[in-house]
mmCIF file of C-alpha atoms in Angstrom:
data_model
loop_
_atom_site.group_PDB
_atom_site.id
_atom_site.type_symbol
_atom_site.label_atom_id
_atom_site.label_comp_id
_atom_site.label_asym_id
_atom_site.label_seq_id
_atom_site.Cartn_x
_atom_site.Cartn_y
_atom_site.Cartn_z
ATOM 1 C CA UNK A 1 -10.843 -0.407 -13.420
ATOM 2 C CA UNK A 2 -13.665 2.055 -13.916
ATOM 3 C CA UNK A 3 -12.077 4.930 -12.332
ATOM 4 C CA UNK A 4 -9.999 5.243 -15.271
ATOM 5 C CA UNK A 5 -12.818 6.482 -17.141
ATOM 6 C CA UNK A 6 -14.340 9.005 -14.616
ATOM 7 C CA UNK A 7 -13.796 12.950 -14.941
ATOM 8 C CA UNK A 8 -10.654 14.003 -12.567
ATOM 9 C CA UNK A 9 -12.962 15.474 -9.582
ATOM 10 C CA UNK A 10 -14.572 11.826 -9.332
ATOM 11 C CA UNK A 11 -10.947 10.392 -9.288
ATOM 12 C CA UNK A 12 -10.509 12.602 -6.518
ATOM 13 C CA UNK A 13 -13.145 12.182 -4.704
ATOM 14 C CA UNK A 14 -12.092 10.342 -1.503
ATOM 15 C CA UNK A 15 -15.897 8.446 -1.077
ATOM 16 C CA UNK A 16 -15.531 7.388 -4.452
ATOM 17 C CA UNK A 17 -12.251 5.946 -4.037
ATOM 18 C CA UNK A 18 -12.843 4.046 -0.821
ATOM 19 C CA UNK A 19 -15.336 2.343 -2.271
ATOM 20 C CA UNK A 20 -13.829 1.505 -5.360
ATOM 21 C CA UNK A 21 -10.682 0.234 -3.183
ATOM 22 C CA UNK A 22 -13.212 -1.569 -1.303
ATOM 23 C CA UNK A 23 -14.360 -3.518 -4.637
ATOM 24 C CA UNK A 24 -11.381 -4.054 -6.627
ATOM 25 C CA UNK A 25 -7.622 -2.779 -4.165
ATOM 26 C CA UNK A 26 -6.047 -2.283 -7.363
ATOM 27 C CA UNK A 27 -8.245 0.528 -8.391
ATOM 28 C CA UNK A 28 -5.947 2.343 -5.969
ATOM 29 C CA UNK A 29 -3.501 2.474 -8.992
ATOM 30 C CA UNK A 30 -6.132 4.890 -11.217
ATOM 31 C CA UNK A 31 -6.803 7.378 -8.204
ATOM 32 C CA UNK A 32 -5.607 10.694 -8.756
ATOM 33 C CA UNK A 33 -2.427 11.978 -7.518
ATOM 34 C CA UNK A 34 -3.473 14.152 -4.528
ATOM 35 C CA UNK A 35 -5.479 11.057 -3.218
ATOM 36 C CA UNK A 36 -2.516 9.003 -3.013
ATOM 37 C CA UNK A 37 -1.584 11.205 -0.562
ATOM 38 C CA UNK A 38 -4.194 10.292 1.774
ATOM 39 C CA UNK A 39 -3.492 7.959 4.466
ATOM 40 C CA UNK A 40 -6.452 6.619 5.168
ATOM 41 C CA UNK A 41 -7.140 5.566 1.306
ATOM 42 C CA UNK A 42 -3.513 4.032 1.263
ATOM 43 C CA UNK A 43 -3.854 2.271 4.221
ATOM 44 C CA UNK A 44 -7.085 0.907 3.116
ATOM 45 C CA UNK A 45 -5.361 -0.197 -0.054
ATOM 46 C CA UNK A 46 -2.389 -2.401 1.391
ATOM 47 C CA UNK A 47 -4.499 -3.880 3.811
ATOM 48 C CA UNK A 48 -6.479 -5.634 0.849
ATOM 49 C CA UNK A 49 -3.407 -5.671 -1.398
ATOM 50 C CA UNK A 50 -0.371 -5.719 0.664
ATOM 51 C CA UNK A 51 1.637 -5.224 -2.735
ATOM 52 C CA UNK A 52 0.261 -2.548 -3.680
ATOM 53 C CA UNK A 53 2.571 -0.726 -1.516
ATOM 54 C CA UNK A 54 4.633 -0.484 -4.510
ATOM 55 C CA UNK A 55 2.776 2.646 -5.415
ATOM 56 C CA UNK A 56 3.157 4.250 -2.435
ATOM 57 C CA UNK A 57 5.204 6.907 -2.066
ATOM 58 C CA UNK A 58 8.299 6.995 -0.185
ATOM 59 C CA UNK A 59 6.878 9.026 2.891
ATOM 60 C CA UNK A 60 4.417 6.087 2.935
ATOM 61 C CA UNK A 61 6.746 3.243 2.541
ATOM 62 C CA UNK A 62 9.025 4.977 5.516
ATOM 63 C CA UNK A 63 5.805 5.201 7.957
ATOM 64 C CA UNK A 64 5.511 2.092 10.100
ATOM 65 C CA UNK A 65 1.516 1.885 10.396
ATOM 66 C CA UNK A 66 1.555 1.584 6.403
ATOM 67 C CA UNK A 67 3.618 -1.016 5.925
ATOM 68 C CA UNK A 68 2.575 -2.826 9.018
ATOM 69 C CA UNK A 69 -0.735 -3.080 7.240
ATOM 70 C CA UNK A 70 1.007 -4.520 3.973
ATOM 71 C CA UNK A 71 2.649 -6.607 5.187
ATOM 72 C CA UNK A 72 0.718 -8.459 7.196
ATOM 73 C CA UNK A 73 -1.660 -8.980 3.995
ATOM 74 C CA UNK A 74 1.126 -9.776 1.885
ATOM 75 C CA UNK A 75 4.772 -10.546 3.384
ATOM 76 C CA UNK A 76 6.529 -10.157 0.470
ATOM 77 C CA UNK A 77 5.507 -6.480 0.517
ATOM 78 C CA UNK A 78 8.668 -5.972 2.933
ATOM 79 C CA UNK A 79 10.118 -5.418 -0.783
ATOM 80 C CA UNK A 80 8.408 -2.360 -1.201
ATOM 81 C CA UNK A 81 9.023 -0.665 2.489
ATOM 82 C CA UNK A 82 12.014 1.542 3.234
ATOM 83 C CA UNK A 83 15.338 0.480 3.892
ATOM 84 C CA UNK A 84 15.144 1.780 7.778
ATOM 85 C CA UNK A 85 11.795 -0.287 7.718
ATOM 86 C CA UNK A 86 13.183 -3.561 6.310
ATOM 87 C CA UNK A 87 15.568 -3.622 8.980
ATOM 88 C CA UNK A 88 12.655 -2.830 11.965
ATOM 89 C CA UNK A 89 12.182 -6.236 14.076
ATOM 90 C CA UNK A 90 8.665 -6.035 14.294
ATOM 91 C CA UNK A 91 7.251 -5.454 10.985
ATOM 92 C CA UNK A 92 10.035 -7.953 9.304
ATOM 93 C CA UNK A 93 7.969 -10.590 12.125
ATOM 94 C CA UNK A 94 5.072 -10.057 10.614
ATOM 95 C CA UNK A 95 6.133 -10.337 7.202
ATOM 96 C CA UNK A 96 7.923 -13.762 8.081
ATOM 97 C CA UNK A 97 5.096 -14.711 9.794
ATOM 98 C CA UNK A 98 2.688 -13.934 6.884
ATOM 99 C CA UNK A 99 5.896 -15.092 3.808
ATOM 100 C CA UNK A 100 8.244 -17.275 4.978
ATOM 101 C CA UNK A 101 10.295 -16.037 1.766
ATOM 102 C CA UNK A 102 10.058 -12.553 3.111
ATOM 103 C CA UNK A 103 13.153 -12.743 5.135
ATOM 104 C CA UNK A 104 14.809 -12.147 1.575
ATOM 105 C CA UNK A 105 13.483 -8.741 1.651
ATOM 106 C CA UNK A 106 14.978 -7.878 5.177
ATOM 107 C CA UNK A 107 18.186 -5.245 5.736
ATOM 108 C CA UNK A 108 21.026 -6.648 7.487
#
């Protein structure tokens, strides 16, 4: 990933980082800090890479529009969501729908 090597202000430089999620999703992991904060390049993210959800942080894994978007690119990202989420009818549906095998990942 290429974003690795730029100066700090180009890792956080939102246009910059859309486009390099745009590319190559798991450039989202090189970002900086303060733009994995931002919805918009998170969402963007998981809907190309549903697992990379993983690196979310937890007030994105607990918000329903994120992991909606994961998981219908990747079911097995119900792994990743909250507990409160992994139990919520809807997006556990979608995972199924998208993973079979994502049912494992469901709260009782």
């Amino acid at each position: 990933h290429l974003l690795k090597f730029c100066s700090e202000p180009l890792r956080n430089d939102l246009e910059i980082a859309l486009k390099a999620v745009d590319n190559c999703a798991s450039a989202f992991w090189e970002v900086s800090k303060a733009l994995k904060l931002n919805k918009a390049l998170v969402l963007r993210a998981v809907q190309i890479q549903g697992a990379l959800l993983v690196s979310a942080t937890k007030d994105f894994r607990n918000d329903p529009e994120v992991v909606f978007a994961a998981v219908n690119n990747d079911g097995a990202a119900l792994e990743y969501a909250s507990q409160e989420l992994r139990s919520d009818k809807d997006i556990v549906l979608a995972a199924v729908e998208c993973d079979p095998r994502a049912l494992d990942f469901a709260s009782e």
